[in-house]
Tab-separated table of C-alpha atoms in Angstrom:
chain	number	residue	atom	x	y	z
A	280	UNK	CA	231.191	166.341	165.389
A	281	UNK	CA	232.521	165.304	168.780
A	282	UNK	CA	235.901	166.624	169.768
A	283	UNK	CA	238.157	164.262	171.704
A	284	UNK	CA	240.599	165.773	174.132
A	285	UNK	CA	243.606	163.661	174.994
A	286	UNK	CA	244.706	164.246	178.546
A	287	UNK	CA	247.115	162.319	180.777
A	288	UNK	CA	244.447	159.832	181.815
A	289	UNK	CA	243.417	159.071	178.228
A	290	UNK	CA	247.018	158.839	177.129
A	291	UNK	CA	247.735	156.114	179.701
A	292	UNK	CA	245.305	153.822	177.934
A	293	UNK	CA	247.526	153.836	174.864
A	294	UNK	CA	250.858	153.465	176.626
A	295	UNK	CA	252.688	150.208	175.952
A	296	UNK	CA	254.882	148.888	178.698
A	297	UNK	CA	258.046	147.102	177.620
A	298	UNK	CA	259.254	144.438	180.002
A	299	UNK	CA	262.465	142.479	180.077
A	300	UNK	CA	261.793	138.801	179.501
A	301	UNK	CA	263.132	136.606	182.255
A	302	UNK	CA	265.737	134.007	181.325
A	303	UNK	CA	264.228	130.599	180.724
A	304	UNK	CA	260.914	131.779	179.367
A	305	UNK	CA	261.390	130.555	175.785
A	306	UNK	CA	260.780	126.930	174.905
A	307	UNK	CA	262.628	126.563	171.634
A	308	UNK	CA	259.835	124.810	169.738
A	309	UNK	CA	259.907	121.482	171.591
A	310	UNK	CA	256.974	119.460	170.249
A	311	UNK	CA	254.982	117.454	172.780
A	312	UNK	CA	253.539	114.225	171.391
A	313	UNK	CA	251.798	113.005	174.530
A	314	UNK	CA	251.464	113.294	178.292
A	315	UNK	CA	254.713	111.363	178.808
A	316	UNK	CA	256.651	113.996	176.820
A	317	UNK	CA	255.093	116.779	178.871
A	318	UNK	CA	255.796	114.992	182.163
A	319	UNK	CA	259.439	114.405	181.230
A	320	UNK	CA	259.890	118.060	180.322
A	321	UNK	CA	258.249	119.244	183.543
A	322	UNK	CA	260.137	116.722	185.657
A	323	UNK	CA	263.438	118.168	184.498
A	324	UNK	CA	262.448	121.501	186.013
A	325	UNK	CA	260.714	120.615	189.251
A	326	UNK	CA	260.876	116.976	190.418
A	327	UNK	CA	263.549	117.623	193.033
A	328	UNK	CA	262.383	121.030	194.306
A	329	UNK	CA	262.008	121.061	198.097
A	330	UNK	CA	258.785	123.071	197.929
A	331	UNK	CA	255.851	122.864	195.548
A	332	UNK	CA	256.526	124.779	192.341
A	333	UNK	CA	254.132	125.377	189.459
A	334	UNK	CA	255.467	125.549	185.906
A	335	UNK	CA	253.410	126.481	182.856
A	336	UNK	CA	254.129	125.388	179.306
A	337	UNK	CA	252.726	127.736	176.665
A	338	UNK	CA	252.108	126.051	173.311
A	339	UNK	CA	250.894	126.735	169.807
A	340	UNK	CA	248.110	124.739	168.141
A	341	UNK	CA	250.615	122.026	167.123
A	342	UNK	CA	251.752	121.445	170.740
A	343	UNK	CA	255.101	123.114	170.164
A	344	UNK	CA	256.317	124.798	173.318
A	345	UNK	CA	256.532	128.520	172.654
A	346	UNK	CA	257.593	129.275	176.204
A	347	UNK	CA	257.825	127.787	179.645
A	348	UNK	CA	257.990	129.546	182.943
A	349	UNK	CA	258.240	128.788	186.625
A	350	UNK	CA	255.172	130.696	187.646
A	351	UNK	CA	254.758	130.142	191.384
A	352	UNK	CA	256.569	128.647	194.368
A	353	UNK	CA	254.813	127.496	197.506
A	354	UNK	CA	255.466	125.541	200.666
A	355	UNK	CA	256.375	121.914	201.204
A	356	UNK	CA	252.752	120.839	200.710
A	357	UNK	CA	250.955	123.567	198.758
A	358	UNK	CA	251.330	126.071	195.954
A	359	UNK	CA	248.765	128.740	195.249
A	360	UNK	CA	248.599	130.247	191.810
A	361	UNK	CA	246.839	133.014	189.995
A	362	UNK	CA	245.049	132.101	186.761
A	363	UNK	CA	245.283	135.780	185.836
A	364	UNK	CA	249.082	135.746	185.718
A	365	UNK	CA	249.187	132.474	183.796
A	366	UNK	CA	246.716	133.779	181.229
A	367	UNK	CA	248.572	137.089	180.998
A	368	UNK	CA	251.759	135.239	180.076
A	369	UNK	CA	249.823	133.074	177.597
A	370	UNK	CA	248.472	136.163	175.874
A	371	UNK	CA	251.918	137.776	175.727
A	372	UNK	CA	253.318	134.576	174.165
A	373	UNK	CA	250.381	134.296	171.770
A	374	UNK	CA	249.804	130.771	173.086
A	375	UNK	CA	246.810	128.734	171.952
A	376	UNK	CA	247.232	126.084	174.619
A	377	UNK	CA	248.586	125.805	178.146
A	378	UNK	CA	249.769	122.840	180.162
A	379	UNK	CA	250.581	123.322	183.826
A	380	UNK	CA	252.426	121.067	186.192
A	381	UNK	CA	253.574	121.153	189.749
A	382	UNK	CA	255.570	118.911	192.009
A	383	UNK	CA	254.647	117.082	195.193
A	384	UNK	CA	257.863	116.899	197.261
A	385	UNK	CA	256.223	114.348	199.581
A	386	UNK	CA	256.288	111.750	196.813
A	387	UNK	CA	252.594	111.304	196.034
A	388	UNK	CA	251.078	112.007	192.649
A	389	UNK	CA	247.497	112.083	193.894
A	390	UNK	CA	245.856	115.452	193.168
A	391	UNK	CA	244.470	117.254	196.186
A	392	UNK	CA	240.990	118.798	196.175
A	393	UNK	CA	242.769	122.166	195.865
A	394	UNK	CA	244.651	120.914	192.787
A	395	UNK	CA	241.361	119.914	191.162
A	396	UNK	CA	239.638	123.175	192.056
A	397	UNK	CA	242.554	125.306	190.828
A	398	UNK	CA	242.591	123.356	187.570
A	399	UNK	CA	238.864	123.993	187.080
A	400	UNK	CA	239.332	127.729	187.692
A	401	UNK	CA	242.228	127.837	185.209
A	402	UNK	CA	240.157	125.987	182.591
A	403	UNK	CA	237.295	128.457	183.034
A	404	UNK	CA	239.672	131.406	182.625
A	405	UNK	CA	241.075	129.825	179.480
A	406	UNK	CA	237.614	129.276	178.028
A	407	UNK	CA	236.829	132.973	178.421
A	408	UNK	CA	240.024	133.905	176.558
A	409	UNK	CA	239.991	131.129	173.972
A	410	UNK	CA	243.090	129.458	175.403
A	411	UNK	CA	242.825	125.706	175.931
A	412	UNK	CA	244.179	124.271	179.171
A	413	UNK	CA	245.145	120.786	178.036
A	414	UNK	CA	246.307	119.234	181.300
A	415	UNK	CA	247.629	119.632	184.814
A	416	UNK	CA	250.397	117.165	185.616
A	417	UNK	CA	251.667	116.344	189.095
A	418	UNK	CA	255.307	115.264	189.395
A	419	UNK	CA	256.527	113.357	192.472
A	420	UNK	CA	259.966	113.644	194.036
A	421	UNK	CA	260.704	110.170	192.614
A	422	UNK	CA	259.961	111.324	189.064
A	423	UNK	CA	256.605	109.544	188.791
A	424	UNK	CA	253.742	111.589	187.430
A	425	UNK	CA	249.971	111.741	187.265
A	426	UNK	CA	247.914	113.544	184.683
A	427	UNK	CA	244.649	114.999	185.909
A	428	UNK	CA	243.392	114.604	182.342
A	429	UNK	CA	244.430	110.976	182.058
A	430	UNK	CA	242.712	110.250	185.358
A	431	UNK	CA	239.569	111.652	183.742
A	432	UNK	CA	239.272	114.363	186.353
A	433	UNK	CA	238.957	117.130	183.788
A	434	UNK	CA	235.585	117.541	182.102
A	435	UNK	CA	234.920	115.660	178.885
A	436	UNK	CA	235.869	117.652	175.843
A	437	UNK	CA	239.490	118.281	176.787
A	438	UNK	CA	241.501	116.090	174.500
A	439	UNK	CA	244.919	116.728	175.984
A	440	UNK	CA	248.303	117.156	174.423
A	441	UNK	CA	247.886	114.355	171.893
A	442	UNK	CA	245.001	116.002	170.021
């Protein structure tokens, strides 16, 4: 029989870290019926921000928002984000689906090549973890929006919020 010795290093593996949840992280069960619903919700958070801000909506399998969170802030024309941190929050919320959105303070809703690439990376991370990324919505300073999914820029097989 093998004897297991628990030392400080082994003990760290089993330590649970409690964190204080930031205000505004819970979504209150808002149910999203379609892309328009998601865009309206996102627009309320970020359409008038002076710099690009990325918000993530964490949902259950019925498209009810479990939580939302302002994840990253950028500059006037770019926001970089970490799929790792988005997925970490999704796992902590027990989310089945994620929808991300960010604003374009300059007024355009056209996704940049960086927006498309970042979306692809996020989708790949979600596939590994079994978390569906349903869309990436861009909100302009005028309140108009564009869905990368609706523009058919996400691979076939992603059915979006309405599925």
